[in-house]
Short mmCIF file of C-alpha atoms in Angstrom, two decimals:
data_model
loop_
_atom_site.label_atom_id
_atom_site.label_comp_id
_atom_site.label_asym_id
_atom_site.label_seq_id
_atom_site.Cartn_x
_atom_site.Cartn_y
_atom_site.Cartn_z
CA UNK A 1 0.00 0.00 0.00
CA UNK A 2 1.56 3.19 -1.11
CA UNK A 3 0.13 6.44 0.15
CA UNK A 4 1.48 9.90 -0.94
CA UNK A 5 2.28 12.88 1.05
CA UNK A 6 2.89 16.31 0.37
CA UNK A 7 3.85 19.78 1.61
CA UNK A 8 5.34 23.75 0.84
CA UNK A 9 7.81 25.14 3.62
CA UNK A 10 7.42 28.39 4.55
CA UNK A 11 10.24 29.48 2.09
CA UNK A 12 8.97 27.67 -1.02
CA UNK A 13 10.54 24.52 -1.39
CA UNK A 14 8.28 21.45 -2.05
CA UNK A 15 8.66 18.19 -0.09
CA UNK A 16 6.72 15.18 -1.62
CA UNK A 17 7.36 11.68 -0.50
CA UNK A 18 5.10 8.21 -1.10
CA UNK A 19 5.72 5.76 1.53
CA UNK A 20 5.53 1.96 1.02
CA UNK A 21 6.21 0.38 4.40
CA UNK A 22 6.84 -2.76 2.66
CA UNK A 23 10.37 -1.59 1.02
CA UNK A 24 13.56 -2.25 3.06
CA UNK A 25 15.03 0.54 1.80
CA UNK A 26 14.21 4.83 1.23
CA UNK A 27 15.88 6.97 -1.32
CA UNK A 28 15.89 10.70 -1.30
CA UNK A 29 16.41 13.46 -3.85
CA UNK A 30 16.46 17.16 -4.70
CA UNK A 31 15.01 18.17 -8.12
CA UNK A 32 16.10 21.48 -9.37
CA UNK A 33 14.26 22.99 -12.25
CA UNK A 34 17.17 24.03 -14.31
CA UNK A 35 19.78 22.58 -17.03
CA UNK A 36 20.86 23.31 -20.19
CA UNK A 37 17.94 25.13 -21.41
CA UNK A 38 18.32 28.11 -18.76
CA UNK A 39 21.49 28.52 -20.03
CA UNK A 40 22.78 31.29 -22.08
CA UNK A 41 25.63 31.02 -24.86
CA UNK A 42 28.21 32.13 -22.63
CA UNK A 43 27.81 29.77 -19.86
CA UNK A 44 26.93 26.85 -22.19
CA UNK A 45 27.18 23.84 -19.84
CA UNK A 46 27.40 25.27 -16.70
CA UNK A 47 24.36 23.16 -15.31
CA UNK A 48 26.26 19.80 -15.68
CA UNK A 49 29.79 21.52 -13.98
CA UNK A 50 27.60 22.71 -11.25
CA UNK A 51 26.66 19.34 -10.27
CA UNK A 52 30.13 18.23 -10.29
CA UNK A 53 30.73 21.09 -8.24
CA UNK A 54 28.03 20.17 -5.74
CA UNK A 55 30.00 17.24 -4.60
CA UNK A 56 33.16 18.94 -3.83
CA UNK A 57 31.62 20.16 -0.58
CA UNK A 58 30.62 23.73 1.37
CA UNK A 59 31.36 25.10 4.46
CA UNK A 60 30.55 21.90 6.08
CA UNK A 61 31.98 19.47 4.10
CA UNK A 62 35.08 18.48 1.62
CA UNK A 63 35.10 16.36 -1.54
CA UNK A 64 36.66 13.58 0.72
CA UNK A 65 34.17 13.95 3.65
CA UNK A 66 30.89 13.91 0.88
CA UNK A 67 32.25 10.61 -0.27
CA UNK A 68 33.30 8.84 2.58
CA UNK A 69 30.35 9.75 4.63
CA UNK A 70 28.30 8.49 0.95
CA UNK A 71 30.24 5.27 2.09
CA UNK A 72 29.79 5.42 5.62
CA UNK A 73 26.07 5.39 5.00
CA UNK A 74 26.56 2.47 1.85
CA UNK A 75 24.44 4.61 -0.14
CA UNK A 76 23.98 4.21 -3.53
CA UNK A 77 24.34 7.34 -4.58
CA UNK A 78 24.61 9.74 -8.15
CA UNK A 79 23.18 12.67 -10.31
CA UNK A 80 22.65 13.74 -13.32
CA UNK A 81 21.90 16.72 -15.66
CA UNK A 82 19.26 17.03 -18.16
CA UNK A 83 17.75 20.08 -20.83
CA UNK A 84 16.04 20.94 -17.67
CA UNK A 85 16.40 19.31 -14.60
CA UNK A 86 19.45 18.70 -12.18
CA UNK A 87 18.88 16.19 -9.54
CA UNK A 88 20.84 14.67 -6.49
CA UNK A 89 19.92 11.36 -5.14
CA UNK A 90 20.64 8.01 -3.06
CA UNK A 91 19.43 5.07 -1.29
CA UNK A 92 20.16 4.12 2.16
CA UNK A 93 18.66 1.51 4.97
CA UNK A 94 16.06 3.25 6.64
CA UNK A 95 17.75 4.52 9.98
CA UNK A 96 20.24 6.00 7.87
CA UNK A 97 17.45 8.22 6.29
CA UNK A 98 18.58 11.54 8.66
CA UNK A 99 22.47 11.41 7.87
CA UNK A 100 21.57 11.16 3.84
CA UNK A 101 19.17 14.06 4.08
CA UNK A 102 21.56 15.80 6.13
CA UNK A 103 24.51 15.16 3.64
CA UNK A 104 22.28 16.14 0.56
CA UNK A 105 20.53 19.10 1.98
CA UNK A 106 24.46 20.97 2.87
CA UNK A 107 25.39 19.83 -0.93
CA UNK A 108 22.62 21.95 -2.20
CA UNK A 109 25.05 25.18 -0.42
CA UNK A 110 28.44 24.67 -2.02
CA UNK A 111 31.53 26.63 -1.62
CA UNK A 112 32.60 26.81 -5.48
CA UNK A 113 36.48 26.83 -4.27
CA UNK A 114 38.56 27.98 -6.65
CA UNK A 115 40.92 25.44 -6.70
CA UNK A 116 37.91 22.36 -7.04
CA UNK A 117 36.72 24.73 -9.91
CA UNK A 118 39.74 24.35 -12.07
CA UNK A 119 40.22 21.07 -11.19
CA UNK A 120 37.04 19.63 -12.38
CA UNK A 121 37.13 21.93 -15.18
CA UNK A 122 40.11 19.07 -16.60
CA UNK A 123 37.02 16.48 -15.55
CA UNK A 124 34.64 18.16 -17.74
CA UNK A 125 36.92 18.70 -20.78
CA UNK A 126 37.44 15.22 -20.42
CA UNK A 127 34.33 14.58 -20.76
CA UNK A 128 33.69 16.33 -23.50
CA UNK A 129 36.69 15.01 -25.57
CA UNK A 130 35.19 11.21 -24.72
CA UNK A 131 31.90 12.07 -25.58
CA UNK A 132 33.44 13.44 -29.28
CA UNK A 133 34.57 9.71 -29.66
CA UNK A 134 31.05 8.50 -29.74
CA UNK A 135 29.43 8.78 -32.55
CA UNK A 136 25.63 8.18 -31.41
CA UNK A 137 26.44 11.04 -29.19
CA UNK A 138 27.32 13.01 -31.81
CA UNK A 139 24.80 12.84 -34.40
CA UNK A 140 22.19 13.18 -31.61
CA UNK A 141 23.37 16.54 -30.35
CA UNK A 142 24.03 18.16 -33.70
CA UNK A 143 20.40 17.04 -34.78
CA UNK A 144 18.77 18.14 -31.85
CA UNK A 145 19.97 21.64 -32.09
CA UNK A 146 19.39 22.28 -35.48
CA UNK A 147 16.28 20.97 -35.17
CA UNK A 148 15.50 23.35 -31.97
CA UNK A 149 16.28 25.90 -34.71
CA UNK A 150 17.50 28.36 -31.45
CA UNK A 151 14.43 26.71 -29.28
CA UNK A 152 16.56 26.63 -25.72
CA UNK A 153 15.77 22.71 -25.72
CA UNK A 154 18.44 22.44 -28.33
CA UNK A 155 21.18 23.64 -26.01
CA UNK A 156 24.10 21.00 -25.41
CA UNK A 157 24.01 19.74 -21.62
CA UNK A 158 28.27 19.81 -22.00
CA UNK A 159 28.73 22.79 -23.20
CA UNK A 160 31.88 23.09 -25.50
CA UNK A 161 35.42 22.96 -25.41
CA UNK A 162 35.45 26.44 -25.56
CA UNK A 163 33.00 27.05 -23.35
CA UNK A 164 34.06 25.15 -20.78
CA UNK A 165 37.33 26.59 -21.21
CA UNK A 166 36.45 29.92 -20.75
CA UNK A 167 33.81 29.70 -18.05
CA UNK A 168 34.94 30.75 -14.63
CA UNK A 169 33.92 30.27 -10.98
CA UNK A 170 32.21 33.14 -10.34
CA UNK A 171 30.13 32.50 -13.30
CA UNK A 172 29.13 29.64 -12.14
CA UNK A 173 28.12 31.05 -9.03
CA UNK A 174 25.89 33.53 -10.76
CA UNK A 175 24.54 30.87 -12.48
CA UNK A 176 23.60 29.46 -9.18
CA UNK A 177 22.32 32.60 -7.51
CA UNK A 178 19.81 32.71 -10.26
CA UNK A 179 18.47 29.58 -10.44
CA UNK A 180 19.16 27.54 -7.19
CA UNK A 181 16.23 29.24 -5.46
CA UNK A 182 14.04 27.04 -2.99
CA UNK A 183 11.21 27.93 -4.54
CA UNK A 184 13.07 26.02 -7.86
CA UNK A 185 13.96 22.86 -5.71
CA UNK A 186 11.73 19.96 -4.42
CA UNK A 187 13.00 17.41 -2.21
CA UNK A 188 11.31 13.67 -2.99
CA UNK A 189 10.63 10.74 -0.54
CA UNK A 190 10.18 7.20 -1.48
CA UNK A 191 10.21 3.67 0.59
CA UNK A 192 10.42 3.25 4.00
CA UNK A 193 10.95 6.97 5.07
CA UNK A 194 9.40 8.72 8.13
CA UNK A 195 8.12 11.64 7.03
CA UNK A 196 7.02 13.82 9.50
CA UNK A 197 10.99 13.66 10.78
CA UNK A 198 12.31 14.19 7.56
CA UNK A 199 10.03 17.47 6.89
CA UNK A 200 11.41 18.97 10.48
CA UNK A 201 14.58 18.16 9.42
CA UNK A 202 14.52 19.99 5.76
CA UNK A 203 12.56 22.53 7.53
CA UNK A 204 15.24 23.43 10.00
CA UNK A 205 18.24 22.70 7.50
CA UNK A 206 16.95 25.63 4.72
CA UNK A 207 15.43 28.19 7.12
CA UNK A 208 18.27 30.43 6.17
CA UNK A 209 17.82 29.37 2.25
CA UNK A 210 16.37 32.42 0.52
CA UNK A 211 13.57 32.77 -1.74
CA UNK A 212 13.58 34.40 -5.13
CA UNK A 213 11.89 34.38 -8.44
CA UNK A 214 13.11 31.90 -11.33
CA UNK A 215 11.71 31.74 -14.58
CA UNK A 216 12.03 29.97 -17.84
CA UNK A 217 11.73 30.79 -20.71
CA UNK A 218 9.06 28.22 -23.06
CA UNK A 219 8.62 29.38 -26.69
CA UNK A 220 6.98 27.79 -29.34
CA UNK A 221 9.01 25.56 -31.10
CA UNK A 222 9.31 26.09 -35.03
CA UNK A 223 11.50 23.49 -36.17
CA UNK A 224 13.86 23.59 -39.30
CA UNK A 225 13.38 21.22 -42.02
CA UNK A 226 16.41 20.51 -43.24
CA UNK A 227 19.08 17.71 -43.86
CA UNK A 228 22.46 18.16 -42.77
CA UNK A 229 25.23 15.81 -43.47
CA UNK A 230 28.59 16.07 -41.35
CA UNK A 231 31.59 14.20 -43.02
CA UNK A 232 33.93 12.63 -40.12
CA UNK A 233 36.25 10.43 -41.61
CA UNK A 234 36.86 9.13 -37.83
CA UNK A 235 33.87 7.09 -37.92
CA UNK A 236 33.15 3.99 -40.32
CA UNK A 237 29.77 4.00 -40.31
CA UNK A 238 26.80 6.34 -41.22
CA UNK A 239 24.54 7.39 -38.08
CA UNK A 240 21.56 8.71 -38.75
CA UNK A 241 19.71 11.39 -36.84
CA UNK A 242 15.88 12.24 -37.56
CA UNK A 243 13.54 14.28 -35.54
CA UNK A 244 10.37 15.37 -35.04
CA UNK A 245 7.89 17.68 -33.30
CA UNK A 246 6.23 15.44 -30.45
CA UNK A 247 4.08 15.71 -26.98
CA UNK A 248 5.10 17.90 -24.13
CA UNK A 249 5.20 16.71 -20.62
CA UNK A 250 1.93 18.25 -19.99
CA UNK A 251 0.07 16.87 -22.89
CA UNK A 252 -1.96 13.87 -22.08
CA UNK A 253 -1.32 12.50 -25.57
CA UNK A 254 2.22 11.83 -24.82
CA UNK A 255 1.26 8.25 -24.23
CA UNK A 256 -0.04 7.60 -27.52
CA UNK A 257 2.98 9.11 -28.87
CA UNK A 258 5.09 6.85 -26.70
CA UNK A 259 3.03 4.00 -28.11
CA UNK A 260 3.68 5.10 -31.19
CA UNK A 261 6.84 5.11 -31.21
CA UNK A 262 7.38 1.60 -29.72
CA UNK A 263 4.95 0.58 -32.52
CA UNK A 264 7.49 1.97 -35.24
CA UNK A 265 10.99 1.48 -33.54
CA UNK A 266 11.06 -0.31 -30.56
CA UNK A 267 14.67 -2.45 -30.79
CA UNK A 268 13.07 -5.40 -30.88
CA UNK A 269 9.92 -6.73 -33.10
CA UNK A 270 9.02 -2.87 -34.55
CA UNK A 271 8.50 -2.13 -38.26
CA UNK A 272 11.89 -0.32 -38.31
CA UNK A 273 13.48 -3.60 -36.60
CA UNK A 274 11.49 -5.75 -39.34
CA UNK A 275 12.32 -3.11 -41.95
CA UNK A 276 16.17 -2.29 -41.54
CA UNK A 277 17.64 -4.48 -38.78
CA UNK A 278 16.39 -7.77 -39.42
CA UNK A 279 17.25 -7.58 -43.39
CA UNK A 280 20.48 -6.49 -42.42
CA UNK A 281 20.23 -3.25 -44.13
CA UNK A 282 21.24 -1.09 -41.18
CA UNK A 283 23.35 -2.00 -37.67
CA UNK A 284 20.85 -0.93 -35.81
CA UNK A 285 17.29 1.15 -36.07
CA UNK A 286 15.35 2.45 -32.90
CA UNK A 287 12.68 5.15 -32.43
CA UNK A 288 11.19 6.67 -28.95
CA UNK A 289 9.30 10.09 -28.43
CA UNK A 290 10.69 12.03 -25.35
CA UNK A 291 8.49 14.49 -23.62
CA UNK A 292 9.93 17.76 -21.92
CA UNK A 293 8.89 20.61 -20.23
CA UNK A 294 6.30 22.59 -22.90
CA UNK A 295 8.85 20.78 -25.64
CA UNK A 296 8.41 17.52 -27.16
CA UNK A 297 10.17 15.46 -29.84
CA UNK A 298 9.71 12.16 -32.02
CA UNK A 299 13.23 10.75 -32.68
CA UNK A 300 15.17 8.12 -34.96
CA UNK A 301 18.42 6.66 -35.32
CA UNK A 302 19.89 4.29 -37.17
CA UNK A 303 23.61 3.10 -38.05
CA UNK A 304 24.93 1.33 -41.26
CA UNK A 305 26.97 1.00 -43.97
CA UNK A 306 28.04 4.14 -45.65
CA UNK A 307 26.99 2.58 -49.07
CA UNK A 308 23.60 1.73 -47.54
CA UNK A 309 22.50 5.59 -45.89
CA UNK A 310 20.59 6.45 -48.72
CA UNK A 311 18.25 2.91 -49.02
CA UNK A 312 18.35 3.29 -45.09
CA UNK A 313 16.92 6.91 -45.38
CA UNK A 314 14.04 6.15 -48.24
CA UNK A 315 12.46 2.79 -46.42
CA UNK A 316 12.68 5.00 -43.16
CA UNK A 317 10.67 7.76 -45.07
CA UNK A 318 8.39 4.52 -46.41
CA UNK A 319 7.54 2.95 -43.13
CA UNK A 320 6.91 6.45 -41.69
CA UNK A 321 4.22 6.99 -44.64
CA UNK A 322 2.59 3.96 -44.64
CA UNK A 323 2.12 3.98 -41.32
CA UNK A 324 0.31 7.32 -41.63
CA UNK A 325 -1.60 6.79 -44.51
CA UNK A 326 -2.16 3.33 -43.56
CA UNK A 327 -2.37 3.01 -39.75
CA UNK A 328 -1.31 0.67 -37.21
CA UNK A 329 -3.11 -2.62 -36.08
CA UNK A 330 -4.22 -3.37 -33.07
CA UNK A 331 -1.76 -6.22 -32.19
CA UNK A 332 1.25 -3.29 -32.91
CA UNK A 333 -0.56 -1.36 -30.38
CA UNK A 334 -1.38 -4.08 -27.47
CA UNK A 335 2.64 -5.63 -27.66
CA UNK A 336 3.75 -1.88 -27.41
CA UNK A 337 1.76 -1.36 -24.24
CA UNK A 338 2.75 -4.38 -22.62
CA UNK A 339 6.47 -3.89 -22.97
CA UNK A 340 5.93 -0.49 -21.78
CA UNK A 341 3.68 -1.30 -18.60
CA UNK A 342 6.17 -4.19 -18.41
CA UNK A 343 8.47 -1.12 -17.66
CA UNK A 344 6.82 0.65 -15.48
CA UNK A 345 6.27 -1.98 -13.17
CA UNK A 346 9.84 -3.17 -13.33
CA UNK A 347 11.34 0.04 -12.57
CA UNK A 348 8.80 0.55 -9.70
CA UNK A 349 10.01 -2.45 -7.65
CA UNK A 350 12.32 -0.52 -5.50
CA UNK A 351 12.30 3.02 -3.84
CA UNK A 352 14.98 4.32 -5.87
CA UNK A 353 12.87 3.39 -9.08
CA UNK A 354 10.01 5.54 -8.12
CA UNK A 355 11.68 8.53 -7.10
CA UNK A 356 12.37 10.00 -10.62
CA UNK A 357 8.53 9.25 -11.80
CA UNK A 358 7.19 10.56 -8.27
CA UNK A 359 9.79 13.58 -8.39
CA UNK A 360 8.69 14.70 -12.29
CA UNK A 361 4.81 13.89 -12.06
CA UNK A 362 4.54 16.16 -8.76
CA UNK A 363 7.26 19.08 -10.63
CA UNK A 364 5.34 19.70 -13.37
CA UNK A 365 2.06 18.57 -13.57
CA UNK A 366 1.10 19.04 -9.96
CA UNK A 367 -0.02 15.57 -9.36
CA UNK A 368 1.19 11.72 -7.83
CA UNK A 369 0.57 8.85 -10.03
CA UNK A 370 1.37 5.34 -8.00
CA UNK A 371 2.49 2.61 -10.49
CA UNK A 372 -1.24 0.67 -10.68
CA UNK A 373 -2.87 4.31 -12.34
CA UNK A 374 0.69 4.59 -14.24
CA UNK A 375 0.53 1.08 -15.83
CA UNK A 376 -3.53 1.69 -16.15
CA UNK A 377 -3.18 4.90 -18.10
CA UNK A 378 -0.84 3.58 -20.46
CA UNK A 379 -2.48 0.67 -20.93
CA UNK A 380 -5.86 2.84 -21.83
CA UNK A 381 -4.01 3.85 -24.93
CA UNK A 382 -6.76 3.14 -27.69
CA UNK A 383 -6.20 2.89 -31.55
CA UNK A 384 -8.27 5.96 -31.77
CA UNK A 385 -5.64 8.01 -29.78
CA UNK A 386 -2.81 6.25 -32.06
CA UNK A 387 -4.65 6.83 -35.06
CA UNK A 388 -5.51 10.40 -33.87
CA UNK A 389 -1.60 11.39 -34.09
CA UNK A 390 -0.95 9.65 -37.10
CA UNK A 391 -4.00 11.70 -38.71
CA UNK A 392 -1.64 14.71 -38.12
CA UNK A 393 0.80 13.68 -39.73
CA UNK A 394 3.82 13.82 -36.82
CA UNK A 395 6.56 13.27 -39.30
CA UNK A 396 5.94 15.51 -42.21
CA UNK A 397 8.19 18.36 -40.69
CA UNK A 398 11.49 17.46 -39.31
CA UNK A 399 15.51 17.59 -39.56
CA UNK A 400 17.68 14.56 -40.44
CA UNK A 401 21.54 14.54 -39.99
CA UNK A 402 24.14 12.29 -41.33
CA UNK A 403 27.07 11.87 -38.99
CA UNK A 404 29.78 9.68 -40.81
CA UNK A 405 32.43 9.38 -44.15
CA UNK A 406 29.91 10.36 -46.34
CA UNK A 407 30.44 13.81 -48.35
CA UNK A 408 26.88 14.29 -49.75
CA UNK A 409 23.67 12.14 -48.67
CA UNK A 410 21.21 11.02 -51.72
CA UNK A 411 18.58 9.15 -50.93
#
């Protein structure tokens, strides 16, 4: 039995938790509502550095005393940086519930020292230099910000080389003045947590955090149609990067257009698998339709043979058309909902599954969905609603980039 819980401290910040007495375990979390997308040019990438930064310690704490007290507690333990949202988490055993909100509430206040800023600046570049090695990575980031055609969703969560490079610590700490607000922050709750101790302690750890106004920005999208093709002769192979306009994260819809999109490219058994994969015309072929904050896209990707883009590219353009001018059937439909409540209820078996869809739900749509309602919506999915999107043709304006040898793309 799962029962949700909610409440506002005096100075903004949101604490939601849902308790299931039955898990041997609790996880905890802070959700900030900010990432690449609140970013301007000049800081590009300062959201991800920041949570690096968040774990070298504050007044409190060092980098060495956040991690060994992470394994004092044997918490499993991590973060990670989105378009939009930056979020701090672990799991503990449930009398270890007041150290881990302790140590994750004095992370949220970090000292930005100089000399952790410049180190981890080396980190970051790092990363960026590995993630230039992977192709997939690659393709995906220079389609999705020429198909944001300057829509903020389109910024890089790295950053650059250069601007990286450049940035410097009291930047950064603008950057956090601005957004980390408590009002911007929610703390989540799930398993075996006791609630009214943890709100007393959040309660008496930010009493001195100070409120201010954060906004974001949310324009329309208006995507560019266009193919791009990007010759690196460091790669073998031709990847592939299509998108689409899709379903925001308040749009009910966005689970027919996840449906959808299981329907057409799920790894396994979809018409792109049968199509592409199976044949052995292309590596590999997948499609999924990720829904942000006001911003929503339809995505493909596939990998093959140089000699093979263009075929890849036309029976990609002919499965997309027949399915809208032809429709799904209702066995597509049922096997995509399955795998997908199949999902749900997998990722759902322990606390630190369910704080992420808890955390979201509550951050920007205002409401708690347990797992039963989450599998049951899905699952109410009809052909109608599938044949409703399709009706509108999803797929008729979009951007496709070729990341790979190949000088000029015909397909």
């Amino acid at each position: 039995m799962m029962e949700f819980m909610h409440t506002k401290l005096d100075n903004g910040l949101v604490v939601v938790g849902e308790r299931n007495e039955a898990a041997q375990s609790m996880a905890c979390g802070y959700f900030v509502k900010t990432g690449s997308r609140d970013e301007t040019p000049e800081v590009s990438g300062v959201s991800h550095f920041l949570e690096h930064m968040m774990f070298k310690g504050g007044d409190r704490r060092s980098a060495d005393d956040i991690n060994r007290e992470f394994d004092e507690l044997g918490a499993q333990y991590n973060a990670f940086t989105s378009t939009e949202n930056t979020v701090y988490f672990g799991r503990v055993l449930p009398e270890c519930q007041a150290r881990l909100i302790d140590l994750l509430t004095d992370m949220m206040r970090p000292a930005l020292r100089n000399d952790d800023f410049e180190m981890e600046k080396k980190v970051i570049l790092e990363e960026i230099a590995m993630y230039k090695d992977n192709p997939a990575s690659v393709a995906y980031w220079e389609g999705l910000e020429l198909f944001a055609n300057g829509h903020p969703s389109g910024n890089s969560v790295l950053g650059t080389t250069e601007s990286i490079s450049v940035l410097e610590r009291d930047q950064m700490m603008s950057y956090f003045e601005r957004r980390y607000s408590p009002g911007n922050i929610m703390v989540g709750l799930t398993g075996a947590f006791d609630w009214d101790a943890a709100v007393r302690q959040i309660d008496e750890a930010t009493r001195d955090w100070v409120p201010f106004d954060v906004g974001r920005e949310t324009p329309e999208l208006e995507c560019a149609v266009e193919t791009k093709v990007v010759q690196n002769n460091q790669f073998t192979q031709e990847h592939l990067i299509w998108f689409w306009p899709g379903l925001s994260l308040q749009d009910e819809r966005r689970r027919a257009a996840a449906v959808l999109a299981d329907v057409l490219g799920d790894s396994v058994g979809s018409r792109l698998y049968w199509g592409l994969v199976d044949p052995g015309v292309a590596n590999s072929a997948a499609m999924g339709h990720s829904a942000q904050d006001r911003f929503g896209t339809f995505r493909a990707y596939a990998s093959c043979d140089p000699e093979r883009a263009g075929e890849v590219v036309q029976k990609v353009q002919n499965i997309l058309k027949d399915a809208v001018e032809n429709g799904v059937s209702e066995d597509e439909i049922e096997r995509a909902k399955q795998k997908g409540a199949s999902s749900i209820v997998l990722h759902s078996e322990t606390p630190m599954g369910r704080l992420v869809p808890v955390g979201m739900a509550w951050a920007y749509r205002g409401e708690y969905i347990d797992t039963d309602e989450a599998v049951n919506r899905l699952l109410s999915v009809t052909k109608e609603d599938v044949e409703t999107l399709l009706a509108e043709d999803p797929f008729a304006k979009g951007t496709l980039v070729a990341l790979g040898p190949l000088e000029t793309l015909e397909a």
